[in-house]
């Protein structure tokens, strides 16, 4: 088979200005910005082919209101068990190319999520020079089926464009299950295989789309938390999730934590420092490690909950179970409070929920003071 060309993608990897909120909201959700509730699905706004749509309600954080035009919601509605993988720099770059082709075409983020999930299944985001019969490239498109030449289909920009050409012809692609839409384009022998990549695809699309891209806006769940799933974390810390929750509760009311959210959750788990400069940086690292669950509103106790604040730092809180979190600055500046999840998304702060992640702290060190 012909070797893969050295494809130049820098022009597409460069971030474009982040647009406004996506074209999806949930039926019956509270507020225009809501993209998801615990039990709701997705509804289209417009045709899904006019960029990201109108902005939602602005975020309020730290006593000021942040402009909404710099934020985007990447819609997710995962079906079935999700698979999480560690993505190399080269694979993240290919996902960025796929995403930015959607942006240059004025498509909504949903298109990019479908395309990236498809490439995850077909090629593991590798620009392959081989495949089944004459399949080739990120999407394993076949020259014999009229997709293009070998040289064209091993160009991620061209291959992505051909995928989107077919995608927008699928009736109702904006809200149909991801795997159904992907199968309509790909005609694979394993039509349900795409579903398991929706969360990972959403994470990489959100990461590429911009600093303030989030996978969902949640009201914090309508449940009482009694159905919390059991934690099955693979990460190792000085303290177990149960010990971290105890430490966080013990720290309630303590002061000196102003804008130290990432440090607080690390200290709860027994570290002196988190190893990341901001909560957003921490989230991105966990996305790359396959430990993030974007848009998932059912975290287990001990999970880290990440939020967009409209600023570059972001926010993270420790989930205690029963829809309660331990968070700095929420009760009063610099203090640790034990509050309901809704207090972060509906209270004085109106934060946009990114998702939850395992309590992993790459580069963390030292011993906790709490």
XYZ file of C-alpha atoms in Angstrom:
370
model
C 0.000 0.000 0.000
C 1.096 3.539 -0.579
C 2.710 5.260 2.421
C 0.839 7.991 4.251
C 1.599 11.475 3.029
C 3.070 14.036 5.362
C -0.082 16.130 5.634
C 0.191 19.729 6.795
C -2.625 20.598 9.170
C -1.303 23.577 11.091
C -3.702 26.035 9.506
C -6.637 23.973 10.742
C -5.262 23.216 14.192
C -4.910 26.902 14.944
C -7.869 27.867 17.104
C -10.460 30.088 15.555
C -12.292 32.579 17.750
C -14.731 30.661 19.890
C -18.299 31.161 18.813
C -21.527 31.359 20.758
C -23.557 28.545 22.254
C -24.480 25.473 20.285
C -27.753 24.723 18.595
C -29.044 22.306 21.205
C -31.150 22.665 24.336
C -33.291 20.263 26.303
C -37.041 20.161 26.376
C -38.336 21.576 29.635
C -34.892 22.593 30.860
C -34.619 25.630 33.067
C -33.019 28.470 31.151
C -31.954 28.828 27.530
C -28.409 27.676 28.211
C -29.281 24.204 29.455
C -28.013 21.492 27.130
C -28.884 18.530 29.289
C -30.635 17.406 32.429
C -30.306 14.036 34.104
C -33.160 12.488 32.160
C -33.619 14.753 29.164
C -32.575 14.315 25.558
C -31.473 16.772 22.886
C -33.654 19.027 20.797
C -32.476 20.939 17.746
C -32.591 24.702 17.477
C -32.396 25.679 13.832
C -30.954 23.297 11.265
C -27.602 22.531 12.909
C -25.787 23.945 9.894
C -25.465 27.564 10.946
C -22.514 27.492 13.298
C -23.139 27.264 17.000
C -26.326 29.255 17.280
C -27.344 32.000 19.743
C -25.629 32.512 23.064
C -27.281 31.336 26.259
C -27.405 32.965 29.663
C -24.028 34.366 30.758
C -22.002 32.807 33.544
C -21.761 34.628 36.871
C -18.565 33.974 38.801
C -16.640 35.695 41.571
C -18.987 38.661 41.689
C -18.879 39.431 37.981
C -20.776 38.348 34.892
C -18.708 36.787 32.126
C -19.614 37.402 28.471
C -21.312 34.417 26.842
C -20.031 34.978 23.318
C -16.748 33.257 24.221
C -18.474 30.018 25.294
C -19.804 27.060 23.368
C -21.711 23.935 24.392
C -20.759 20.699 22.681
C -23.923 18.579 22.841
C -23.681 14.988 24.032
C -26.281 12.293 24.532
C -24.253 9.071 25.012
C -26.060 5.776 24.527
C -24.779 2.599 26.098
C -21.467 1.954 27.893
C -18.719 4.397 27.018
C -15.083 3.541 26.298
C -12.303 5.878 27.380
C -8.808 5.832 25.924
C -5.573 7.754 26.282
C -5.042 9.855 23.161
C -1.548 10.666 21.916
C -0.529 14.108 20.718
C -0.760 12.998 17.082
C -4.277 11.603 17.578
C -5.447 14.725 19.389
C -4.070 16.740 16.474
C -6.098 14.647 14.009
C -9.240 15.179 16.133
C -8.490 18.910 16.081
C -8.287 18.868 12.291
C -11.616 17.039 11.990
C -13.196 19.540 14.397
C -11.840 22.630 12.693
C -13.028 21.479 9.283
C -16.543 21.450 10.768
C -15.977 24.970 12.062
C -14.736 26.310 8.724
C -17.908 24.915 7.146
C -20.117 26.637 9.730
C -21.397 23.335 11.107
C -22.518 22.937 14.696
C -20.350 21.063 17.247
C -22.638 18.029 16.953
C -21.225 17.362 13.484
C -17.684 17.308 14.841
C -18.635 14.991 17.706
C -20.101 12.484 15.236
C -17.090 12.721 12.928
C -14.475 12.363 15.667
C -16.315 9.409 17.227
C -16.432 7.762 13.799
C -12.690 8.207 13.296
C -12.038 6.834 16.796
C -13.816 3.623 15.833
C -12.478 3.338 12.297
C -8.812 4.193 12.819
C -8.225 5.091 16.492
C -7.587 8.602 15.087
C -4.545 7.353 13.151
C -4.132 8.380 9.501
C -3.743 4.795 8.307
C -2.178 3.779 4.987
C -4.049 0.466 5.041
C -7.327 -1.150 6.041
C -9.952 -3.688 5.023
C -9.709 -4.126 1.253
C -8.879 -0.626 -0.036
C -10.046 1.279 3.062
C -7.662 4.039 4.069
C -7.154 7.104 6.252
C -8.881 8.400 9.378
C -12.349 7.295 8.293
C -11.271 4.182 6.370
C -12.908 5.560 3.255
C -12.547 3.474 0.066
C -11.306 4.883 -3.250
C -13.246 2.139 -5.047
C -16.472 3.497 -3.532
C -15.961 6.967 -4.939
C -14.664 8.736 -1.824
C -11.505 9.987 -3.546
C -7.985 8.943 -4.431
C -5.525 7.393 -1.977
C -3.633 10.692 -1.833
C -6.829 12.613 -1.121
C -8.151 10.236 1.529
C -4.880 10.301 3.469
C -5.218 14.088 3.719
C -7.180 14.575 6.995
C -8.662 17.847 5.747
C -10.002 16.317 2.529
C -11.199 13.142 4.263
C -13.028 15.167 6.917
C -14.695 17.279 4.257
C -15.949 14.196 2.416
C -17.341 12.822 5.678
C -19.252 16.060 6.321
C -20.511 16.112 2.713
C -22.236 12.795 3.434
C -23.225 13.660 7.011
C -25.371 16.666 6.180
C -27.381 14.547 3.738
C -28.563 12.269 6.558
C -32.057 13.394 7.525
C -32.264 14.480 11.154
C -28.558 13.980 11.801
C -28.596 16.703 14.461
C -30.600 14.646 16.967
C -30.525 11.042 15.796
C -28.353 8.680 17.879
C -24.721 9.199 16.958
C -24.159 5.597 15.931
C -27.170 5.707 13.562
C -25.854 8.799 11.803
C -22.296 7.443 11.592
C -23.580 4.177 10.164
C -25.637 6.005 7.536
C -22.395 7.590 6.332
C -20.008 4.663 6.777
C -22.181 1.573 6.108
C -20.035 -0.476 8.467
C -20.339 -4.174 9.246
C -20.536 -3.209 12.943
C -23.202 -0.475 12.905
C -23.478 -0.038 16.670
C -19.742 0.273 17.346
C -19.631 4.075 17.111
C -21.827 4.742 20.157
C -19.166 3.957 22.741
C -16.922 6.840 21.654
C -19.371 9.731 22.079
C -18.026 11.005 25.421
C -14.379 10.832 24.378
C -15.230 12.514 21.071
C -17.112 15.254 22.906
C -14.117 15.861 25.156
C -11.679 16.268 22.261
C -14.087 18.437 20.270
C -14.662 20.672 23.313
C -10.930 20.912 23.900
C -10.309 21.959 20.298
C -13.244 24.326 20.005
C -11.850 26.645 22.664
C -10.982 27.254 26.280
C -14.596 27.779 27.319
C -16.170 24.905 25.405
C -18.238 22.628 27.623
C -20.053 19.398 26.924
C -23.216 20.147 28.864
C -25.000 22.573 31.092
C -26.581 20.808 34.018
C -28.996 21.909 36.699
C -27.152 19.532 39.000
C -29.622 16.633 38.603
C -33.226 16.367 39.660
C -32.508 13.270 41.762
C -31.586 13.093 45.440
C -28.350 11.321 44.603
C -29.585 8.015 46.014
C -28.742 6.278 42.756
C -25.084 7.308 42.766
C -23.005 4.679 40.966
C -20.216 2.916 42.833
C -16.740 4.330 42.292
C -14.342 2.182 40.300
C -11.387 4.509 40.027
C -8.102 3.265 38.581
C -6.061 6.117 40.031
C -3.899 5.926 43.171
C -3.707 8.705 45.732
C -2.498 9.024 49.334
C -6.162 8.860 50.404
C -9.056 6.723 49.206
C -12.254 8.394 47.914
C -13.949 7.756 51.283
C -11.009 9.314 53.144
C -10.968 12.286 50.736
C -14.674 12.889 51.317
C -14.102 12.770 55.082
C -11.210 15.237 54.775
C -13.309 17.595 52.649
C -16.163 17.534 55.149
C -13.702 18.151 57.955
C -12.411 21.217 56.095
C -15.880 22.778 55.815
C -15.821 26.335 57.124
C -12.036 26.632 56.902
C -10.664 29.699 55.135
C -7.659 30.600 53.016
C -8.878 28.827 49.857
C -9.707 31.812 47.656
C -9.359 30.715 44.000
C -7.601 27.532 45.133
C -10.184 24.990 43.951
C -7.706 22.618 42.288
C -5.448 22.776 45.307
C -8.372 22.035 47.627
C -9.457 18.825 45.844
C -5.816 17.697 45.685
C -5.397 18.357 49.415
C -8.557 16.361 50.123
C -6.909 13.422 48.384
C -3.740 13.816 50.431
C -1.509 15.871 48.123
C 0.004 19.255 48.945
C -0.318 20.491 45.350
C -2.374 19.313 42.383
C 0.344 19.344 39.718
C -1.766 21.566 37.417
C -1.779 25.342 37.151
C -5.575 25.648 36.812
C -8.697 23.518 36.923
C -9.055 23.872 33.137
C -5.488 22.650 32.634
C -6.213 19.736 34.977
C -9.359 18.840 33.002
C -7.489 18.864 29.699
C -4.832 16.541 31.079
C -7.472 14.098 32.300
C -9.174 14.241 28.895
C -5.894 13.233 27.249
C -5.498 10.392 29.759
C -8.966 9.001 29.064
C -10.091 9.677 32.654
C -12.701 12.356 31.920
C -16.436 11.776 31.483
C -17.716 14.881 29.670
C -21.407 15.565 29.925
C -22.017 12.675 32.328
C -24.391 13.794 35.080
C -24.059 10.656 37.197
C -20.690 10.922 38.959
C -19.695 8.471 41.698
C -18.803 9.811 45.155
C -15.202 10.992 45.202
C -15.250 12.190 41.598
C -13.947 15.593 40.555
C -16.638 17.824 38.998
C -15.338 20.393 36.502
C -17.036 23.629 35.442
C -16.555 26.454 32.968
C -16.481 29.867 34.647
C -16.056 32.055 31.590
C -12.428 32.556 32.655
C -9.273 30.681 31.764
C -8.893 29.011 35.175
C -12.233 27.159 35.420
C -13.488 25.464 38.575
C -13.411 22.013 40.153
C -15.280 20.639 43.171
C -15.274 17.319 45.018
C -18.432 15.225 44.747
C -19.496 13.898 48.137
C -22.495 11.866 46.984
C -26.223 12.524 47.370
C -25.895 15.510 44.994
C -23.664 17.368 47.477
C -20.252 18.859 46.748
C -17.402 20.407 48.698
C -16.265 23.623 47.058
C -14.252 26.682 47.921
C -15.609 30.219 47.475
C -19.250 29.118 47.087
C -20.449 29.898 50.649
C -18.161 32.915 50.925
C -14.864 33.928 49.355
C -11.982 31.792 50.559
C -14.107 29.387 52.618
C -14.939 25.723 52.038
C -18.656 25.018 51.868
C -20.771 21.867 51.589
C -23.538 22.656 49.116
C -25.929 21.064 46.636
C -24.709 20.744 43.058
C -27.429 23.155 41.992
C -25.759 25.896 44.017
C -22.957 25.864 41.443
C -25.177 25.844 38.363
C -28.236 27.762 39.542
C -27.247 29.786 42.614
C -25.118 32.897 42.887
C -22.779 31.219 40.465
C -24.270 29.996 37.200
C -21.505 27.730 36.040
C -21.529 25.498 32.988
C -20.829 21.880 33.798
C -18.055 20.154 31.832
C -18.339 16.687 33.318
C -16.627 14.577 35.944
C -13.267 12.875 36.053
C -11.453 10.311 38.117
C -9.434 11.841 40.973
C -6.102 11.736 39.163
C -3.462 14.389 39.828
C -0.613 14.168 37.278
C 2.515 15.753 38.718
C 1.036 16.174 42.212
C 3.369 16.090 45.204
C 3.820 16.767 48.891
C 1.534 15.916 51.788
C -1.818 17.534 52.536
C -2.265 20.018 55.332
C -5.900 18.988 55.888
